[in-house]
PDB file of C-alpha atoms in Angstrom:
ATOM      1  CA  UNK A   2      20.252  -4.182   3.650  1.00  0.00           C
ATOM      2  CA  UNK A   3      20.046  -3.190  -0.037  1.00  0.00           C
ATOM      3  CA  UNK A   4      16.758  -1.464  -0.635  1.00  0.00           C
ATOM      4  CA  UNK A   5      14.782  -0.424  -3.664  1.00  0.00           C
ATOM      5  CA  UNK A   6      15.232   3.231  -4.639  1.00  0.00           C
ATOM      6  CA  UNK A   7      11.912   4.454  -3.261  1.00  0.00           C
ATOM      7  CA  UNK A   8      13.080   6.204  -0.122  1.00  0.00           C
ATOM      8  CA  UNK A   9      11.644   3.461   2.125  1.00  0.00           C
ATOM      9  CA  UNK A  10      13.498   2.879   5.372  1.00  0.00           C
ATOM     10  CA  UNK A  11      12.854  -0.102   7.636  1.00  0.00           C
ATOM     11  CA  UNK A  12      13.063   0.589  11.378  1.00  0.00           C
ATOM     12  CA  UNK A  13      15.854  -1.293  13.192  1.00  0.00           C
ATOM     13  CA  UNK A  14      13.301  -2.597  15.721  1.00  0.00           C
ATOM     14  CA  UNK A  15      11.184  -4.295  13.031  1.00  0.00           C
ATOM     15  CA  UNK A  16      12.795  -7.735  13.345  1.00  0.00           C
ATOM     16  CA  UNK A  17      11.627 -11.236  14.276  1.00  0.00           C
ATOM     17  CA  UNK A  18      13.183 -10.923  17.720  1.00  0.00           C
ATOM     18  CA  UNK A  19      10.733  -8.148  18.683  1.00  0.00           C
ATOM     19  CA  UNK A  20       7.661  -9.960  17.371  1.00  0.00           C
ATOM     20  CA  UNK A  21       5.791 -11.850  20.105  1.00  0.00           C
ATOM     21  CA  UNK A  22       4.634 -15.143  18.564  1.00  0.00           C
ATOM     22  CA  UNK A  23       1.649 -15.782  20.835  1.00  0.00           C
ATOM     23  CA  UNK A  24      -1.007 -17.482  18.684  1.00  0.00           C
ATOM     24  CA  UNK A  25       0.705 -16.539  15.448  1.00  0.00           C
ATOM     25  CA  UNK A  26       3.649 -18.878  15.805  1.00  0.00           C
ATOM     26  CA  UNK A  27       2.909 -20.873  12.613  1.00  0.00           C
ATOM     27  CA  UNK A  28       2.790 -17.704  10.510  1.00  0.00           C
ATOM     28  CA  UNK A  29       6.011 -16.408  11.999  1.00  0.00           C
ATOM     29  CA  UNK A  30       7.833 -19.679  11.482  1.00  0.00           C
ATOM     30  CA  UNK A  31       6.753 -19.802   7.832  1.00  0.00           C
ATOM     31  CA  UNK A  32       7.720 -16.157   7.350  1.00  0.00           C
ATOM     32  CA  UNK A  33      11.200 -16.923   8.697  1.00  0.00           C
ATOM     33  CA  UNK A  34      11.521 -19.811   6.258  1.00  0.00           C
ATOM     34  CA  UNK A  35      10.602 -17.498   3.395  1.00  0.00           C
ATOM     35  CA  UNK A  36      13.159 -14.955   4.563  1.00  0.00           C
ATOM     36  CA  UNK A  37      15.905 -17.563   4.885  1.00  0.00           C
ATOM     37  CA  UNK A  38      15.207 -19.143   1.487  1.00  0.00           C
ATOM     38  CA  UNK A  39      13.917 -22.427   2.921  1.00  0.00           C
ATOM     39  CA  UNK A  40      10.448 -21.758   1.472  1.00  0.00           C
ATOM     40  CA  UNK A  41       9.765 -20.242  -1.927  1.00  0.00           C
ATOM     41  CA  UNK A  42       6.794 -18.954  -3.832  1.00  0.00           C
ATOM     42  CA  UNK A  43       4.098 -16.675  -2.428  1.00  0.00           C
ATOM     43  CA  UNK A  44       2.880 -15.913   1.063  1.00  0.00           C
ATOM     44  CA  UNK A  45      -0.226 -13.907   1.902  1.00  0.00           C
ATOM     45  CA  UNK A  46      -0.523 -12.361   5.391  1.00  0.00           C
ATOM     46  CA  UNK A  47      -3.876 -10.904   6.423  1.00  0.00           C
ATOM     47  CA  UNK A  48      -5.518  -9.457   9.483  1.00  0.00           C
ATOM     48  CA  UNK A  49      -6.994  -6.317  11.023  1.00  0.00           C
ATOM     49  CA  UNK A  50      -5.045  -3.113  11.440  1.00  0.00           C
ATOM     50  CA  UNK A  51      -2.478  -3.270  14.234  1.00  0.00           C
ATOM     51  CA  UNK A  52      -1.994  -7.046  14.343  1.00  0.00           C
ATOM     52  CA  UNK A  53       1.618  -6.839  13.103  1.00  0.00           C
ATOM     53  CA  UNK A  54       1.429  -7.291   9.325  1.00  0.00           C
ATOM     54  CA  UNK A  55       3.847  -4.435   8.611  1.00  0.00           C
ATOM     55  CA  UNK A  56       6.204  -5.542  11.370  1.00  0.00           C
ATOM     56  CA  UNK A  57       6.316  -9.063   9.972  1.00  0.00           C
ATOM     57  CA  UNK A  58       6.936  -7.943   6.380  1.00  0.00           C
ATOM     58  CA  UNK A  59       9.770  -5.680   7.496  1.00  0.00           C
ATOM     59  CA  UNK A  60      11.220  -8.484   9.639  1.00  0.00           C
ATOM     60  CA  UNK A  61      11.214 -10.759   6.575  1.00  0.00           C
ATOM     61  CA  UNK A  62      13.151  -8.178   4.572  1.00  0.00           C
ATOM     62  CA  UNK A  63      15.687  -7.683   7.362  1.00  0.00           C
ATOM     63  CA  UNK A  64      16.205 -11.430   7.808  1.00  0.00           C
ATOM     64  CA  UNK A  65      16.376 -12.064   4.037  1.00  0.00           C
ATOM     65  CA  UNK A  66      19.116  -9.526   3.664  1.00  0.00           C
ATOM     66  CA  UNK A  67      21.085 -10.813   6.615  1.00  0.00           C
ATOM     67  CA  UNK A  68      20.798 -14.510   5.780  1.00  0.00           C
ATOM     68  CA  UNK A  69      21.724 -14.536   2.127  1.00  0.00           C
ATOM     69  CA  UNK A  70      25.078 -12.794   2.105  1.00  0.00           C
ATOM     70  CA  UNK A  71      26.154  -9.495   0.574  1.00  0.00           C
ATOM     71  CA  UNK A  72      24.546 -10.232  -2.812  1.00  0.00           C
ATOM     72  CA  UNK A  73      21.117 -10.771  -1.305  1.00  0.00           C
ATOM     73  CA  UNK A  74      18.528  -8.210  -2.232  1.00  0.00           C
ATOM     74  CA  UNK A  75      15.161  -7.605  -0.589  1.00  0.00           C
ATOM     75  CA  UNK A  76      12.600  -4.863  -0.752  1.00  0.00           C
ATOM     76  CA  UNK A  77       9.712  -3.621   1.342  1.00  0.00           C
ATOM     77  CA  UNK A  78       7.050  -1.592  -0.484  1.00  0.00           C
ATOM     78  CA  UNK A  79       4.191   0.178   1.406  1.00  0.00           C
ATOM     79  CA  UNK A  80       1.654   0.107  -1.437  1.00  0.00           C
ATOM     80  CA  UNK A  81      -0.811   2.530   0.153  1.00  0.00           C
ATOM     81  CA  UNK A  82       1.867   5.182   0.594  1.00  0.00           C
ATOM     82  CA  UNK A  83       3.417   4.739  -2.848  1.00  0.00           C
ATOM     83  CA  UNK A  84       0.383   3.943  -4.991  1.00  0.00           C
ATOM     84  CA  UNK A  85       0.288   7.529  -6.275  1.00  0.00           C
ATOM     85  CA  UNK A  86       3.550   6.801  -8.117  1.00  0.00           C
ATOM     86  CA  UNK A  87       1.716   4.307 -10.343  1.00  0.00           C
ATOM     87  CA  UNK A  88       2.263   0.613 -11.120  1.00  0.00           C
ATOM     88  CA  UNK A  89       5.629   1.301 -12.749  1.00  0.00           C
ATOM     89  CA  UNK A  90       7.185   1.118  -9.288  1.00  0.00           C
ATOM     90  CA  UNK A  91       6.822  -2.674  -9.447  1.00  0.00           C
ATOM     91  CA  UNK A  92       9.148  -2.949 -12.447  1.00  0.00           C
ATOM     92  CA  UNK A  93      12.276  -2.463 -10.361  1.00  0.00           C
ATOM     93  CA  UNK A  94      11.357  -5.324  -8.036  1.00  0.00           C
ATOM     94  CA  UNK A  95      11.778  -8.213 -10.438  1.00  0.00           C
ATOM     95  CA  UNK A  96      15.515  -8.536  -9.726  1.00  0.00           C
ATOM     96  CA  UNK A  97      15.037  -8.860  -5.947  1.00  0.00           C
ATOM     97  CA  UNK A  98      15.238 -12.205  -4.190  1.00  0.00           C
ATOM     98  CA  UNK A  99      12.568 -11.331  -1.633  1.00  0.00           C
ATOM     99  CA  UNK A 100       9.777  -8.805  -2.224  1.00  0.00           C
ATOM    100  CA  UNK A 101       7.323  -7.698   0.465  1.00  0.00           C
ATOM    101  CA  UNK A 102       4.261  -5.677  -0.579  1.00  0.00           C
ATOM    102  CA  UNK A 103       2.268  -4.091   2.248  1.00  0.00           C
ATOM    103  CA  UNK A 104      -1.418  -3.053   1.919  1.00  0.00           C
ATOM    104  CA  UNK A 105      -1.714  -4.791  -1.441  1.00  0.00           C
ATOM    105  CA  UNK A 106      -5.511  -4.527  -1.164  1.00  0.00           C
ATOM    106  CA  UNK A 107      -5.192  -0.739  -1.689  1.00  0.00           C
ATOM    107  CA  UNK A 108      -4.582  -1.393  -5.387  1.00  0.00           C
ATOM    108  CA  UNK A 109      -6.675  -4.520  -5.932  1.00  0.00           C
ATOM    109  CA  UNK A 110      -9.545  -3.898  -8.384  1.00  0.00           C
ATOM    110  CA  UNK A 111      -7.441  -1.465 -10.436  1.00  0.00           C
ATOM    111  CA  UNK A 112      -6.688  -3.083 -13.768  1.00  0.00           C
ATOM    112  CA  UNK A 113      -3.315  -1.489 -14.498  1.00  0.00           C
ATOM    113  CA  UNK A 114      -2.054  -2.303 -11.041  1.00  0.00           C
ATOM    114  CA  UNK A 115      -3.206  -5.894 -11.295  1.00  0.00           C
ATOM    115  CA  UNK A 116      -1.498  -6.291 -14.669  1.00  0.00           C
ATOM    116  CA  UNK A 117       1.737  -5.120 -13.067  1.00  0.00           C
ATOM    117  CA  UNK A 118       1.220  -7.466 -10.130  1.00  0.00           C
ATOM    118  CA  UNK A 119       0.592 -10.343 -12.523  1.00  0.00           C
ATOM    119  CA  UNK A 120       3.909  -9.652 -14.192  1.00  0.00           C
ATOM    120  CA  UNK A 121       5.700  -9.538 -10.864  1.00  0.00           C
ATOM    121  CA  UNK A 122       4.038 -12.779  -9.824  1.00  0.00           C
ATOM    122  CA  UNK A 123       5.187 -14.575 -12.954  1.00  0.00           C
ATOM    123  CA  UNK A 124       8.705 -13.163 -12.603  1.00  0.00           C
ATOM    124  CA  UNK A 125       9.082 -14.334  -9.028  1.00  0.00           C
ATOM    125  CA  UNK A 126       7.914 -17.794 -10.052  1.00  0.00           C
ATOM    126  CA  UNK A 127      10.381 -17.961 -12.936  1.00  0.00           C
ATOM    127  CA  UNK A 128      13.272 -16.700 -10.777  1.00  0.00           C
ATOM    128  CA  UNK A 129      12.303 -18.938  -7.830  1.00  0.00           C
ATOM    129  CA  UNK A 130      12.296 -15.909  -5.573  1.00  0.00           C
ATOM    130  CA  UNK A 131       9.979 -15.012  -2.672  1.00  0.00           C
ATOM    131  CA  UNK A 132       6.932 -12.737  -2.759  1.00  0.00           C
ATOM    132  CA  UNK A 133       5.150 -11.887   0.490  1.00  0.00           C
ATOM    133  CA  UNK A 134       2.114  -9.627   0.565  1.00  0.00           C
ATOM    134  CA  UNK A 135      -0.129  -8.243   3.323  1.00  0.00           C
ATOM    135  CA  UNK A 136      -3.778  -7.222   3.240  1.00  0.00           C
ATOM    136  CA  UNK A 137      -6.689  -6.955   5.617  1.00  0.00           C
ATOM    137  CA  UNK A 138      -8.539  -9.841   3.981  1.00  0.00           C
ATOM    138  CA  UNK A 139      -7.573 -13.149   2.346  1.00  0.00           C
ATOM    139  CA  UNK A 140      -7.409 -13.102  -1.472  1.00  0.00           C
ATOM    140  CA  UNK A 141     -10.663 -15.060  -1.832  1.00  0.00           C
ATOM    141  CA  UNK A 142     -12.640 -12.187  -0.283  1.00  0.00           C
ATOM    142  CA  UNK A 143     -11.303  -9.452  -2.549  1.00  0.00           C
ATOM    143  CA  UNK A 144     -12.855  -8.231  -5.810  1.00  0.00           C
ATOM    144  CA  UNK A 145     -10.264  -8.679  -8.557  1.00  0.00           C
ATOM    145  CA  UNK A 146     -10.134  -6.965 -11.926  1.00  0.00           C
ATOM    146  CA  UNK A 147      -8.169  -9.999 -13.142  1.00  0.00           C
ATOM    147  CA  UNK A 148      -9.842 -13.107 -11.679  1.00  0.00           C
ATOM    148  CA  UNK A 149      -6.869 -15.256 -12.756  1.00  0.00           C
ATOM    149  CA  UNK A 150      -4.559 -13.142 -10.582  1.00  0.00           C
ATOM    150  CA  UNK A 151      -6.882 -13.603  -7.600  1.00  0.00           C
ATOM    151  CA  UNK A 152      -6.970 -17.348  -8.291  1.00  0.00           C
ATOM    152  CA  UNK A 153      -3.191 -17.554  -8.271  1.00  0.00           C
ATOM    153  CA  UNK A 154      -2.942 -15.701  -4.998  1.00  0.00           C
ATOM    154  CA  UNK A 155      -5.440 -18.090  -3.400  1.00  0.00           C
ATOM    155  CA  UNK A 156      -2.830 -20.788  -4.044  1.00  0.00           C
ATOM    156  CA  UNK A 157      -0.347 -18.887  -1.847  1.00  0.00           C
ATOM    157  CA  UNK A 158       0.495 -19.906   1.716  1.00  0.00           C
ATOM    158  CA  UNK A 159      -2.187 -17.841   3.503  1.00  0.00           C
ATOM    159  CA  UNK A 160      -1.943 -16.885   7.169  1.00  0.00           C
ATOM    160  CA  UNK A 161      -4.326 -14.726   9.153  1.00  0.00           C
ATOM    161  CA  UNK A 162      -2.681 -12.964  12.087  1.00  0.00           C
ATOM    162  CA  UNK A 163      -4.684 -13.032  15.296  1.00  0.00           C
ATOM    163  CA  UNK A 164      -4.962 -10.032  17.565  1.00  0.00           C
ATOM    164  CA  UNK A 165      -3.176 -10.214  20.903  1.00  0.00           C
ATOM    165  CA  UNK A 166      -5.318 -10.471  23.993  1.00  0.00           C
ATOM    166  CA  UNK A 167      -4.726  -8.231  26.990  1.00  0.00           C
ATOM    167  CA  UNK A 168      -2.088 -10.392  28.585  1.00  0.00           C
ATOM    168  CA  UNK A 169      -0.271 -10.991  25.284  1.00  0.00           C
ATOM    169  CA  UNK A 170      -0.199  -7.263  24.659  1.00  0.00           C
ATOM    170  CA  UNK A 171       1.622  -6.722  27.939  1.00  0.00           C
ATOM    171  CA  UNK A 172       4.053  -9.493  27.058  1.00  0.00           C
ATOM    172  CA  UNK A 173       4.689  -7.848  23.674  1.00  0.00           C
ATOM    173  CA  UNK A 174       5.297  -4.462  25.248  1.00  0.00           C
ATOM    174  CA  UNK A 175       7.675  -5.929  27.795  1.00  0.00           C
ATOM    175  CA  UNK A 176       9.530  -7.854  25.093  1.00  0.00           C
ATOM    176  CA  UNK A 177       9.911  -4.645  23.084  1.00  0.00           C
ATOM    177  CA  UNK A 178      11.197  -2.887  26.210  1.00  0.00           C
ATOM    178  CA  UNK A 179      13.747  -5.591  27.027  1.00  0.00           C
ATOM    179  CA  UNK A 180      15.078  -5.561  23.456  1.00  0.00           C
ATOM    180  CA  UNK A 181      15.563  -1.799  23.823  1.00  0.00           C
ATOM    181  CA  UNK A 182      17.421  -2.320  27.113  1.00  0.00           C
ATOM    182  CA  UNK A 183      14.922  -1.384  29.824  1.00  0.00           C
ATOM    183  CA  UNK A 184      12.233  -2.979  31.938  1.00  0.00           C
ATOM    184  CA  UNK A 185       8.510  -2.192  31.761  1.00  0.00           C
ATOM    185  CA  UNK A 186       6.776  -3.018  35.050  1.00  0.00           C
ATOM    186  CA  UNK A 187       3.426  -4.843  34.908  1.00  0.00           C
ATOM    187  CA  UNK A 188       1.711  -1.922  36.690  1.00  0.00           C
ATOM    188  CA  UNK A 189       2.957   0.519  34.027  1.00  0.00           C
ATOM    189  CA  UNK A 190       1.912  -1.721  31.123  1.00  0.00           C
ATOM    190  CA  UNK A 191      -1.552  -2.181  32.626  1.00  0.00           C
ATOM    191  CA  UNK A 192      -1.900   1.592  33.066  1.00  0.00           C
ATOM    192  CA  UNK A 193      -1.034   2.208  29.416  1.00  0.00           C
ATOM    193  CA  UNK A 194      -3.626  -0.349  28.345  1.00  0.00           C
ATOM    194  CA  UNK A 195      -6.336   1.285  30.474  1.00  0.00           C
ATOM    195  CA  UNK A 196      -5.664   4.807  29.266  1.00  0.00           C
ATOM    196  CA  UNK A 197      -4.916   4.395  25.555  1.00  0.00           C
ATOM    197  CA  UNK A 198      -6.351   2.551  22.545  1.00  0.00           C
ATOM    198  CA  UNK A 199      -5.399  -1.122  22.742  1.00  0.00           C
ATOM    199  CA  UNK A 200      -3.869  -1.547  19.344  1.00  0.00           C
ATOM    200  CA  UNK A 201      -0.207  -2.464  19.242  1.00  0.00           C
ATOM    201  CA  UNK A 202       0.813   0.329  16.883  1.00  0.00           C
ATOM    202  CA  UNK A 203      -0.396   2.966  19.296  1.00  0.00           C
ATOM    203  CA  UNK A 204       1.092   1.215  22.314  1.00  0.00           C
ATOM    204  CA  UNK A 205       4.449   0.702  20.602  1.00  0.00           C
ATOM    205  CA  UNK A 206       4.587   4.350  19.594  1.00  0.00           C
ATOM    206  CA  UNK A 207       3.841   5.392  23.199  1.00  0.00           C
ATOM    207  CA  UNK A 208       6.538   3.025  24.465  1.00  0.00           C
ATOM    208  CA  UNK A 209       9.096   4.505  22.084  1.00  0.00           C
ATOM    209  CA  UNK A 210       8.202   8.053  23.191  1.00  0.00           C
ATOM    210  CA  UNK A 211       8.398   7.122  26.848  1.00  0.00           C
ATOM    211  CA  UNK A 212      11.684   5.288  26.402  1.00  0.00           C
ATOM    212  CA  UNK A 213      13.305   8.361  24.874  1.00  0.00           C
ATOM    213  CA  UNK A 214      11.953  10.565  27.649  1.00  0.00           C
ATOM    214  CA  UNK A 215      13.160   8.161  30.353  1.00  0.00           C
ATOM    215  CA  UNK A 216      16.629   8.030  28.744  1.00  0.00           C
ATOM    216  CA  UNK A 217      16.930  11.828  28.770  1.00  0.00           C
ATOM    217  CA  UNK A 218      15.610  12.130  32.344  1.00  0.00           C
ATOM    218  CA  UNK A 219      17.419   9.005  33.598  1.00  0.00           C
ATOM    219  CA  UNK A 220      14.151   7.784  35.135  1.00  0.00           C
ATOM    220  CA  UNK A 221      12.365   4.462  35.374  1.00  0.00           C
ATOM    221  CA  UNK A 222       9.050   4.053  33.561  1.00  0.00           C
ATOM    222  CA  UNK A 223       6.786   4.446  36.594  1.00  0.00           C
ATOM    223  CA  UNK A 224       3.155   5.578  36.298  1.00  0.00           C
ATOM    224  CA  UNK A 225       3.875   9.004  37.883  1.00  0.00           C
ATOM    225  CA  UNK A 226       6.751   9.588  35.425  1.00  0.00           C
ATOM    226  CA  UNK A 227       4.573   8.585  32.473  1.00  0.00           C
ATOM    227  CA  UNK A 228       1.844  10.956  33.603  1.00  0.00           C
ATOM    228  CA  UNK A 229       4.341  13.819  33.743  1.00  0.00           C
ATOM    229  CA  UNK A 230       5.680  12.988  30.250  1.00  0.00           C
ATOM    230  CA  UNK A 231       2.224  12.760  28.729  1.00  0.00           C
ATOM    231  CA  UNK A 232       1.040  15.782  30.746  1.00  0.00           C
ATOM    232  CA  UNK A 233      -2.077  14.039  31.973  1.00  0.00           C
TER     233      UNK A 233
END
């Protein structure tokens, strides 16, 4: 994938195939259409921390790059991490066919940032390209420095991601494990849920750590093995 020159790397595992649809199927289907060029314009993804907003944005970028040939260009921008660089970072995005801005609410309310976002919004409309953004809240609940910008974003396709329940979390962990080439027993998944915070980011990071340890030790992910790895 061609990426913007900001030193941002997208993990190989952040793809649609590793995203459990559960009750977010409509949002995922629309996101895939945006990535594949079947839907244009603006998409706004919102939800609490850990519901998969970053995963979905990165999956869109990966799919957009893979589905539009070698000339396709997409970019993922973590706004919270890069906001210290200033709004000029948005200038290099206007030539991309698919732009994904994460944590856009971290710069909302700042006039210079909103001016730059307004320019990007107009450019994507003129070029008939795709702009997908993620925030904790829908645009109508944010305080905008430029009310017209907020009004335009309220006309986007807005989807609120729903948190996974306990059973769906286990399904998501087991899906992630299968994609990585190993099995996660129900007993082990339940143990992780009981002992650690039940947000998917934490659980995925634990799973990645345990997978690497199991690979080195040539062991299955049993509860006793996990306890030894985590030194409980």
